[in-house]
Short mmCIF file of C-alpha atoms and ligand atoms in Angstrom, two decimals:
data_model
loop_
_atom_site.label_atom_id
_atom_site.label_comp_id
_atom_site.label_asym_id
_atom_site.label_seq_id
_atom_site.Cartn_x
_atom_site.Cartn_y
_atom_site.Cartn_z
CA UNK E 1 8.35 -46.79 7.83
CA UNK E 2 10.18 -44.97 10.13
CA UNK E 3 10.07 -41.36 9.43
CA UNK E 4 13.01 -39.83 8.88
CA UNK E 5 13.16 -36.18 9.51
CA UNK E 6 14.81 -34.08 12.33
CA UNK E 7 12.18 -31.72 12.82
CA UNK E 8 10.43 -32.53 16.02
CA UNK E 9 6.18 -32.95 16.07
CA UNK E 10 3.73 -31.87 18.57
CA UNK E 11 1.46 -34.99 19.75
CA UNK E 12 -2.21 -35.01 18.97
CA UNK E 13 -4.64 -34.98 16.33
CA UNK E 14 -5.35 -31.17 15.82
CA UNK E 15 -3.78 -28.44 17.78
CA UNK E 16 -6.09 -25.26 15.90
CA UNK E 17 -7.77 -24.86 19.40
CA UNK E 18 -4.09 -24.01 20.95
CA UNK E 19 -3.45 -21.63 18.10
CA UNK E 20 -6.21 -19.77 18.83
CA UNK E 21 -5.81 -20.36 22.61
CA UNK E 22 -1.94 -19.30 22.88
CA UNK E 23 -2.15 -16.46 19.90
CA UNK E 24 1.02 -15.18 19.31
CA UNK E 25 2.90 -17.27 21.90
CA UNK E 26 1.84 -20.66 20.54
CA UNK E 27 5.04 -21.03 18.06
CA UNK E 28 7.02 -19.62 20.15
CA UNK E 29 6.32 -21.54 23.41
CA UNK E 30 6.58 -24.67 21.61
CA UNK E 31 9.97 -23.62 19.78
CA UNK E 32 11.35 -23.12 23.30
CA UNK E 33 9.66 -26.79 24.56
CA UNK E 34 11.59 -28.52 21.01
CA UNK E 35 14.27 -26.27 21.47
CA UNK E 36 13.83 -25.76 17.71
CA UNK E 37 13.16 -23.19 15.26
CA UNK E 38 10.76 -25.71 13.58
CA UNK E 39 8.70 -27.89 14.61
CA UNK E 40 5.91 -30.10 12.94
CA UNK E 41 1.52 -30.35 13.78
CA UNK E 42 -1.43 -30.47 12.96
CA UNK E 43 -3.85 -27.33 12.38
CA UNK E 44 -7.10 -27.32 10.70
CA UNK E 45 -6.88 -30.29 9.73
CA UNK E 46 -3.37 -30.48 7.85
CA UNK E 47 0.27 -31.39 8.32
CA UNK E 48 1.74 -28.17 9.14
CA UNK E 49 5.59 -27.14 9.64
CA UNK E 50 6.15 -24.48 11.72
CA UNK E 51 9.53 -22.49 11.13
CA UNK E 52 10.67 -19.50 13.23
CA UNK E 53 14.22 -17.60 13.92
CA UNK E 54 16.64 -16.93 10.48
CA UNK E 55 17.25 -20.09 8.98
CA UNK E 56 13.27 -20.33 8.94
CA UNK E 57 12.83 -16.90 7.50
CA UNK E 58 16.00 -17.84 5.25
CA UNK E 59 13.95 -21.07 3.72
CA UNK E 60 10.11 -19.46 4.17
CA UNK E 61 11.37 -16.52 1.75
CA UNK E 62 13.26 -19.05 -0.56
CA UNK E 63 10.48 -19.18 -3.83
CA UNK E 64 12.21 -22.04 -5.22
CA UNK E 65 10.58 -24.30 -2.53
CA UNK E 66 7.03 -22.17 -1.42
CA UNK E 67 4.28 -20.51 -3.03
CA UNK E 68 1.78 -18.34 -2.24
CA UNK E 69 -1.44 -19.80 -4.29
CA UNK E 70 -4.19 -21.26 -2.56
CA UNK E 71 -1.72 -20.52 1.17
CA UNK E 72 -4.52 -18.10 2.77
CA UNK E 73 -7.14 -18.68 4.49
CA UNK E 74 -10.64 -17.90 2.87
CA UNK E 75 -11.43 -15.69 6.53
CA UNK E 76 -8.23 -13.96 5.53
CA UNK E 77 -9.24 -13.58 2.42
CA UNK E 78 -12.56 -12.61 2.55
CA UNK E 79 -11.59 -9.68 5.33
CA UNK E 80 -7.77 -8.87 5.27
CA UNK E 81 -6.87 -9.45 1.68
CA UNK E 82 -9.28 -10.12 -0.78
CA UNK E 83 -9.24 -12.71 -3.29
CA UNK E 84 -7.31 -11.45 -6.41
CA UNK E 85 -4.66 -9.57 -5.01
CA UNK E 86 -0.52 -9.37 -5.41
CA UNK E 87 -0.66 -11.55 -2.01
CA UNK E 88 -1.96 -14.61 -3.67
CA UNK E 89 0.12 -14.46 -6.81
CA UNK E 90 3.53 -16.10 -7.70
CA UNK E 91 6.68 -16.17 -10.35
CA UNK E 92 5.93 -13.38 -13.12
CA UNK E 93 2.80 -12.52 -12.19
CA UNK E 94 3.65 -11.60 -8.48
CA UNK E 95 6.72 -9.56 -9.67
CA UNK E 96 4.89 -7.32 -12.54
CA UNK E 97 2.37 -6.69 -10.02
CA UNK E 98 4.87 -5.98 -7.36
CA UNK E 99 6.54 -4.17 -9.67
CA UNK E 100 3.91 -1.50 -9.81
CA UNK E 101 2.96 -1.22 -6.05
CA UNK E 102 6.66 -0.49 -5.34
CA UNK E 103 6.74 2.40 -8.15
CA UNK E 104 4.16 4.17 -5.92
CA UNK E 105 7.13 4.07 -2.76
CA UNK E 106 10.03 6.83 -4.34
CA UNK E 107 11.72 8.98 -2.61
CA UNK E 108 9.07 11.73 -4.35
CA UNK E 109 6.33 10.46 -3.38
CA UNK E 110 7.14 9.82 -0.14
CA UNK E 111 7.92 13.18 0.68
CA UNK E 112 4.66 14.33 -0.72
CA UNK E 113 3.52 11.44 1.93
CA UNK E 114 5.57 13.36 4.96
CA UNK E 115 3.80 16.72 3.74
CA UNK E 116 0.12 15.32 3.86
CA UNK E 117 0.73 13.30 7.42
CA UNK E 118 1.91 16.71 8.82
CA UNK E 119 -1.19 19.01 7.42
CA UNK E 120 -3.73 16.64 8.79
CA UNK E 121 -1.50 16.24 11.92
CA UNK E 122 -2.21 19.89 12.30
CA UNK E 123 -5.77 19.77 11.76
CA UNK E 124 -6.41 17.16 13.94
CA UNK E 125 -4.23 18.50 17.29
CA UNK E 126 -6.26 21.71 16.54
CA UNK E 127 -9.15 20.15 16.86
CA UNK E 128 -7.97 17.72 20.01
CA UNK E 129 -7.25 20.72 21.79
CA UNK E 130 -10.93 21.55 21.65
CA UNK E 131 -11.45 18.29 23.11
CA UNK E 132 -11.19 17.53 26.86
CA UNK E 133 -9.95 14.09 25.99
CA UNK E 134 -9.55 11.63 22.86
CA UNK E 135 -8.87 8.11 21.88
CA UNK E 136 -5.55 7.94 20.00
CA UNK E 137 -6.42 4.57 18.18
CA UNK E 138 -9.70 5.56 16.38
CA UNK E 139 -9.12 9.43 15.54
CA UNK E 140 -5.97 7.87 13.98
CA UNK E 141 -8.09 5.24 12.02
CA UNK E 142 -9.98 8.19 10.83
CA UNK E 143 -7.14 10.80 9.94
CA UNK E 144 -4.74 8.21 8.55
CA UNK E 145 -8.29 7.17 6.06
CA UNK E 146 -7.89 10.53 4.80
CA UNK E 147 -4.19 10.75 4.54
CA UNK E 148 -3.99 7.49 2.44
CA UNK E 149 -7.02 8.67 0.20
CA UNK E 150 -5.18 12.40 -0.29
CA UNK E 151 -1.83 10.70 -0.90
CA UNK E 152 -3.57 7.89 -3.30
CA UNK E 153 -5.66 10.98 -5.53
CA UNK E 154 -8.94 9.23 -4.14
CA UNK E 155 -11.63 12.15 -3.73
CA UNK E 156 -13.31 11.96 -0.54
CA UNK E 157 -17.06 12.99 0.44
CA UNK E 158 -17.15 14.07 4.07
CA UNK E 159 -20.31 11.35 4.90
CA UNK E 160 -17.80 9.04 2.87
CA UNK E 161 -14.79 9.16 5.80
CA UNK E 162 -17.21 8.61 8.57
CA UNK E 163 -18.32 5.27 6.92
CA UNK E 164 -15.19 3.96 5.06
CA UNK E 165 -12.79 4.95 7.47
CA UNK E 166 -13.79 2.03 10.28
CA UNK E 167 -15.18 0.19 7.65
CA UNK E 168 -11.39 -0.05 6.52
CA UNK E 169 -10.39 -1.22 9.87
CA UNK E 170 -12.23 -3.58 10.18
CA UNK E 171 -10.68 -5.38 7.19
CA UNK E 172 -7.49 -5.58 9.47
CA UNK E 173 -9.06 -6.30 12.96
CA UNK E 174 -11.42 -9.18 11.88
CA UNK E 175 -9.59 -11.87 10.39
CA UNK E 176 -8.90 -14.04 13.62
CA UNK E 177 -12.46 -13.87 14.49
CA UNK E 178 -15.47 -16.00 14.16
CA UNK E 179 -19.22 -15.00 14.09
CA UNK E 180 -20.37 -11.58 13.91
CA UNK E 181 -17.21 -10.09 14.12
CA UNK E 182 -16.18 -12.05 10.97
CA UNK E 183 -19.56 -11.33 9.05
CA UNK E 184 -18.96 -7.71 10.20
CA UNK E 185 -15.50 -7.89 8.02
CA UNK E 186 -16.43 -9.80 5.34
CA UNK E 187 -19.39 -7.19 4.71
CA UNK E 188 -16.83 -4.19 5.02
CA UNK E 189 -14.45 -5.76 2.68
CA UNK E 190 -17.64 -6.54 -0.11
CA UNK E 191 -18.84 -2.71 -0.06
CA UNK E 192 -14.70 -1.28 0.30
CA UNK E 193 -14.10 -3.64 -3.21
CA UNK E 194 -17.14 -1.92 -4.34
CA UNK E 195 -15.95 1.71 -3.78
CA UNK E 196 -12.55 0.68 -5.16
CA UNK E 197 -14.16 -0.77 -8.68
CA UNK E 198 -16.44 2.50 -8.69
CA UNK E 199 -13.27 4.63 -8.20
CA UNK E 200 -11.06 2.66 -10.70
CA UNK E 201 -14.40 2.71 -13.50
CA UNK E 202 -14.30 5.94 -13.38
CA UNK E 203 -10.48 7.05 -13.28
CA UNK E 204 -11.15 4.50 -16.90
CA UNK E 205 -14.03 6.27 -18.24
CA UNK E 206 -12.01 10.10 -17.47
CA UNK E 207 -15.07 10.76 -14.77
CA UNK E 208 -11.93 11.22 -11.95
CA UNK E 209 -8.60 12.52 -13.07
CA UNK E 210 -6.46 11.38 -10.53
CA UNK E 211 -3.00 13.12 -10.95
CA UNK E 212 -0.49 10.28 -13.10
CA UNK E 213 1.87 9.54 -10.21
CA UNK E 214 -0.84 8.45 -7.47
CA UNK E 215 -1.81 4.75 -6.83
CA UNK E 216 -5.30 5.65 -8.05
CA UNK E 217 -4.14 6.75 -11.38
CA UNK E 218 -0.90 3.78 -11.23
CA UNK E 219 -3.22 0.96 -10.38
CA UNK E 220 -6.20 1.95 -12.67
CA UNK E 221 -4.38 2.22 -15.74
CA UNK E 222 -2.08 -0.89 -15.07
CA UNK E 223 -1.77 -3.32 -17.84
CA UNK E 224 -0.79 -7.52 -17.28
CA UNK E 225 1.66 -9.30 -18.58
CA UNK E 226 0.29 -9.53 -21.48
CA UNK E 227 -0.51 -5.93 -22.31
CA UNK E 228 -4.61 -5.72 -21.46
CA UNK E 229 -6.04 -3.72 -18.75
CA UNK E 230 -5.60 -5.56 -15.12
CA UNK E 231 -8.70 -7.48 -14.20
CA UNK E 232 -10.77 -5.25 -12.11
CA UNK E 233 -11.33 -7.27 -9.33
CA UNK E 234 -7.63 -7.53 -9.12
CA UNK E 235 -6.70 -3.97 -9.41
CA UNK E 236 -10.02 -3.34 -6.84
CA UNK E 237 -8.00 -5.30 -4.25
CA UNK E 238 -4.82 -3.53 -5.04
CA UNK E 239 -5.75 -0.50 -4.30
CA UNK E 240 -7.11 -1.37 -0.97
CA UNK E 241 -4.20 -3.20 -0.62
CA UNK E 242 -2.36 0.74 -0.02
CA UNK E 243 -5.60 1.73 1.86
CA UNK E 244 -6.12 -0.67 3.93
CA UNK E 245 -2.48 -1.19 5.48
CA UNK E 246 -1.94 2.47 6.16
CA UNK E 247 -4.78 3.01 8.24
CA UNK E 248 -3.24 -0.12 9.94
CA UNK E 249 -0.51 1.96 11.13
CA UNK E 250 -3.38 3.06 13.17
CA UNK E 251 -2.11 0.43 15.77
CA UNK E 252 1.64 1.20 15.38
CA UNK E 253 0.81 4.95 16.52
CA UNK E 254 -1.16 3.86 19.01
CA UNK E 255 2.07 1.57 20.16
CA UNK E 256 3.99 4.34 19.43
CA UNK E 257 2.19 6.15 22.28
CA UNK E 258 2.15 3.59 24.56
CA UNK E 259 5.92 3.58 24.36
CA UNK E 260 6.59 6.92 25.01
CA UNK E 261 4.09 6.83 28.22
CA UNK E 262 6.23 3.62 29.23
CA UNK E 263 9.55 4.32 28.56
CA UNK E 264 10.57 8.04 29.64
CA UNK E 265 14.02 7.53 29.77
CA UNK E 266 14.14 6.78 26.07
CA UNK E 267 12.00 9.98 25.33
CA UNK E 268 14.89 12.31 26.88
CA UNK E 269 17.20 10.42 25.31
CA UNK E 270 15.63 11.23 21.46
CA UNK E 271 14.54 15.11 22.95
CA UNK E 272 18.63 15.44 23.89
CA UNK E 273 19.94 13.43 21.49
CA UNK E 274 20.10 15.40 18.37
CA UNK E 275 20.75 12.43 16.58
CA UNK E 276 17.82 12.25 13.44
CA UNK E 277 18.96 8.47 13.96
CA UNK E 278 17.61 7.76 17.09
CA UNK E 279 14.21 8.97 16.30
CA UNK E 280 14.00 5.30 13.62
CA UNK E 281 15.93 3.47 16.20
CA UNK E 282 12.94 4.00 18.45
CA UNK E 283 10.46 2.82 15.81
CA UNK E 284 12.01 0.14 14.92
CA UNK E 285 12.26 -1.28 18.39
CA UNK E 286 8.58 -0.34 18.54
CA UNK E 287 8.11 -2.48 15.21
CA UNK E 288 10.47 -5.44 16.83
CA UNK E 289 9.04 -4.81 20.84
CA UNK E 290 5.29 -5.00 20.17
CA UNK E 291 3.43 -7.73 18.39
CA UNK E 292 1.18 -7.12 15.35
CA UNK E 293 0.74 -9.43 12.65
CA UNK E 294 1.94 -12.91 14.27
CA UNK E 295 2.78 -15.43 11.40
CA UNK E 296 1.98 -16.22 7.58
CA UNK E 297 1.33 -19.21 5.44
CA UNK E 298 2.31 -20.32 2.46
CA UNK E 299 2.42 -23.99 0.47
CA UNK E 300 4.83 -25.97 -1.13
CA UNK E 301 5.66 -25.43 -4.72
CA UNK E 302 7.25 -29.04 -5.15
CA UNK E 303 8.41 -31.75 -3.00
CA UNK E 304 12.24 -31.18 -1.32
CA UNK E 305 13.75 -32.26 1.44
CA UNK E 306 15.39 -30.12 4.14
CA UNK E 307 16.63 -31.26 7.31
CA UNK E 308 15.40 -34.63 7.17
CA UNK E 309 12.12 -33.52 6.54
CA UNK E 310 10.25 -34.65 3.06
CA UNK E 311 7.73 -31.70 2.20
CA UNK E 312 5.68 -32.57 0.14
CA UNK E 313 3.68 -30.20 -3.05
CA UNK E 314 0.97 -28.48 -1.64
CA UNK E 315 1.83 -28.76 2.07
CA UNK E 316 1.29 -26.21 4.63
CA UNK E 317 3.91 -23.73 5.94
CA UNK E 318 3.62 -21.16 8.60
CA UNK E 319 6.33 -18.96 9.34
CA UNK E 320 6.69 -16.67 13.06
CA UNK E 321 7.05 -12.95 12.60
CA UNK E 322 6.40 -12.57 16.02
CA UNK E 323 8.89 -15.32 17.58
CA UNK E 324 11.63 -13.90 15.50
CA UNK E 325 11.28 -10.68 16.19
CA UNK E 326 11.41 -11.78 19.95
CA UNK E 327 14.25 -14.41 19.05
CA UNK E 328 17.21 -14.83 22.43
CA UNK E 329 19.33 -16.12 19.68
CA UNK E 330 18.87 -13.07 17.54
CA UNK E 331 17.90 -10.38 19.86
CA UNK E 332 19.49 -9.59 23.12
CA UNK E 333 17.28 -9.25 26.49
CA UNK E 334 14.29 -9.14 23.74
CA UNK E 335 11.74 -8.33 26.59
CA UNK E 336 13.35 -4.87 26.96
CA UNK E 337 12.72 -1.99 24.77
CA UNK E 338 16.08 -1.04 23.44
CA UNK E 339 15.86 1.58 20.49
CA UNK E 340 19.91 1.75 21.03
CA UNK E 341 20.39 -2.11 19.91
CA UNK E 342 19.12 -1.03 16.29
CA UNK E 343 22.81 0.78 16.71
CA UNK E 344 24.48 -2.53 16.07
CA UNK E 345 21.73 -4.13 13.61
CA UNK E 346 23.19 -5.49 10.84
CA UNK E 347 20.09 -4.40 8.31
CA UNK E 348 19.37 -8.79 7.41
CA UNK E 349 16.04 -8.82 5.51
CA UNK E 350 15.78 -12.18 7.80
CA UNK E 351 16.18 -11.39 11.67
CA UNK E 352 13.77 -8.28 11.70
CA UNK E 353 10.76 -9.42 10.12
CA UNK E 354 7.79 -7.38 11.79
CA UNK E 355 6.15 -6.55 7.93
CA UNK E 356 7.57 -10.01 6.46
CA UNK E 357 11.26 -10.73 5.40
CA UNK E 358 13.67 -11.38 1.76
CA UNK E 359 13.59 -9.58 -1.10
CA UNK E 360 10.85 -6.72 -2.24
CA UNK E 361 10.68 -7.54 -6.04
CA UNK E 362 11.33 -11.48 -6.11
CA UNK E 363 9.55 -12.45 -3.12
CA UNK E 364 6.22 -10.83 -0.66
CA UNK E 365 7.75 -8.45 1.84
CA UNK E 366 6.10 -5.86 2.76
CA UNK E 367 5.65 -2.94 0.28
CA UNK E 368 4.73 -0.59 2.47
CA UNK E 369 7.75 -0.42 4.79
CA UNK E 370 9.43 2.42 4.35
CA UNK E 371 5.72 4.12 4.21
CA UNK E 372 5.32 2.66 7.86
CA UNK E 373 8.09 3.78 9.03
CA UNK E 374 8.38 7.28 7.96
CA UNK E 375 4.49 7.98 8.81
CA UNK E 376 5.41 6.57 12.75
CA UNK E 377 8.81 8.43 13.20
CA UNK E 378 6.24 12.12 12.30
CA UNK E 379 3.86 10.71 14.49
CA UNK E 380 6.51 10.21 17.51
CA UNK E 381 8.10 13.68 16.71
CA UNK E 382 4.94 15.21 17.29
CA UNK E 383 4.46 13.28 20.72
CA UNK E 384 7.96 14.43 21.66
CA UNK E 385 8.26 17.62 20.21
CA UNK E 386 5.11 19.05 19.45
CA UNK E 387 2.52 18.33 21.86
CA UNK E 388 2.01 18.15 25.17
CA UNK E 389 -0.97 15.59 26.89
CA UNK E 390 -1.98 13.70 29.75
CA UNK E 391 -2.42 10.20 30.03
CA UNK E 392 -5.36 9.24 32.69
CA UNK E 393 -5.59 5.83 34.26
CA UNK E 394 -6.34 3.58 31.98
CA UNK E 395 -5.90 -0.04 31.03
CA UNK E 396 -2.74 0.07 28.77
CA UNK E 397 -2.27 -3.71 28.58
CA UNK E 398 -2.85 -6.06 25.64
CA UNK E 399 -3.29 -9.62 25.13
CA UNK E 400 -0.80 -11.78 23.37
CA UNK E 401 -3.62 -13.93 22.64
CA UNK E 402 -6.02 -12.34 19.88
CA UNK E 403 -4.09 -10.47 16.59
CA UNK E 404 -4.39 -7.89 15.62
CA UNK E 405 -3.41 -6.72 19.34
CA UNK E 406 -3.26 -3.49 20.52
CA UNK E 407 -3.62 -1.43 23.68
CA UNK E 408 -6.93 -2.49 25.05
CA UNK E 409 -8.22 1.31 26.21
CA UNK E 410 -6.85 2.72 22.23
CA UNK E 411 -4.93 5.66 24.24
CA UNK E 412 -6.90 8.17 25.84
CA UNK E 413 -4.96 11.36 26.11
CA UNK E 414 -6.25 14.45 27.52
CA UNK E 415 -5.51 18.19 27.56
CA UNK E 416 -4.21 17.48 24.29
CA UNK E 417 -2.11 20.73 23.39
CA UNK E 418 0.45 22.29 21.43
CA UNK E 419 4.01 22.98 23.44
CA UNK E 420 4.57 26.65 24.45
C1 HEM N 501 0.73 -1.24 10.26
C2 HEM N 501 1.78 -1.63 8.93
C3 HEM N 501 2.12 -2.76 8.25
C4 HEM N 501 2.36 -4.00 8.82
C5 HEM N 501 2.48 -4.68 10.26
C6 HEM N 501 2.06 -4.90 7.50
C7 HEM N 501 2.90 -5.97 7.58
C8 HEM N 501 2.87 -6.95 6.38
C9 HEM N 501 3.30 -8.60 6.43
C10 HEM N 501 3.20 -9.31 7.49
C11 HEM N 501 3.12 -8.82 5.03
C12 HEM N 501 3.41 -10.23 4.65
C13 HEM N 501 4.40 -10.19 4.06
C14 HEM N 501 4.87 -11.69 3.59
O1 HEM N 501 4.10 -12.21 3.00
O2 HEM N 501 5.42 -12.26 4.41
C15 HEM N 501 3.14 -7.60 4.28
C16 HEM N 501 2.30 -7.42 3.07
C17 HEM N 501 2.25 -6.72 2.23
N1 HEM N 501 2.08 -5.30 2.52
FE1 HEM N 501 2.31 -4.86 4.67
N2 HEM N 501 2.28 -3.82 6.31
C18 HEM N 501 2.29 -2.43 6.95
C19 HEM N 501 2.07 -1.31 6.15
C20 HEM N 501 1.66 -1.43 4.72
C21 HEM N 501 1.56 -0.44 4.03
C22 HEM N 501 1.69 0.87 4.46
C23 HEM N 501 1.33 -1.30 2.56
C24 HEM N 501 1.08 0.12 1.57
C25 HEM N 501 0.98 1.55 1.06
C26 HEM N 501 1.49 -2.26 2.77
C27 HEM N 501 1.41 -2.91 1.59
C28 HEM N 501 1.86 -4.38 1.31
C29 HEM N 501 1.50 -5.35 0.07
C30 HEM N 501 0.78 -4.67 -1.01
C31 HEM N 501 2.02 -6.46 0.74
C32 HEM N 501 2.06 -8.07 -0.20
C33 HEM N 501 3.47 -7.82 -0.67
C34 HEM N 501 3.14 -9.27 -2.00
O3 HEM N 501 2.52 -10.26 -1.85
O4 HEM N 501 4.37 -9.29 -2.20
N3 HEM N 501 2.09 -2.62 3.91
N4 HEM N 501 2.50 -6.75 5.28
#
């Protein structure tokens, strides 16, 4: 029988090893070779359609065609996501849970977060002034863990900060690892889920009294579509769905410092410009230029044909975040760090996808994009306007293979001090 598909197919039995070897570049490399935003290959023993670019995003985020149930690999669920969070839901159950999470992102709550970030940054800078040098990523993980818990209404003991902050980082550092590192990530998730469940039970039993508008209160008291208090496993995963990704912003903070060090002319423009939007454009360019999550997985909801390709129920599909953010058909000279390109950006939810695309409530686009942008902007403001620091010789290069990547040195800063 002839295959009627206009989607090119990679020849060979299985290409999982190529995905592992080429990392962020696996999809962009084939996109270039096939001169196509769509191609088919076989990974983890399954035929898989890979998609990239605007058309790929429009298709991937069409919830008529794709579902998330059963999509995320076990190693990702057991570390990064959990098995009961919003990411694996579809239809009305997804929308109901997502509405609850999005209700935490009101302007009032974001303003409280801005204040909280500044308070902790000021404390940490006081501390950094007394130290010869600091490793920015490690400091950011510890600081943002406290910011996230403070903002979410979670009380913390000193020993919990030292213990739980690095475990939270394990969740997003280990999903693509194997062996001991994967084991460590899974262990950290078990411990963090126990911690989250304990917080929720104590809130429900009125042993803890978080403020009504905080994430702990809202998530602990959330009711499902039948009006029953949500299942404990589900709400524990969703509480971690707030804390974990906030801590993951540490990677973007580290890349923001990388950009500040490598693009002094752009930093000078920030200082001279006086345009508050120039900070946002710089941050948007950090999110476009630097790699974070390379791609995401979904499954076909029901049979359909697209571009002459027969998508069958439960087929695996993968959408390319990194290649879309660096697609020369969308971005002029994508390899250049040019924040001003965002002066002309049309705001499309399908051409700039560092945290997913499409719709927030009807789809799976990241719930924390506004938090991410605002937090990065505040850190950038401090790096540019509030502190001076030196950057001793170090290896600031970053791998394009192992996600999530970051500068090898984690950005060492010396002689951090308040500006005169
Ligand atoms: C380091 C910054 C972040 C990055 C790179 C990031 C990236 C992503 C990506 C790629 C997705 C999946 C989109 C898809 O399914 O197609 C996602 C989903 C999600 N993110 Fe983020 N995120 C970040 C920060 C945050 C923050 C700060 C929060 C909350 C405070 C958050 C909460 C969520 C939630 C709840 C989902 C699941 C949404 C759903 O399935 O409907 N993220 N994020």
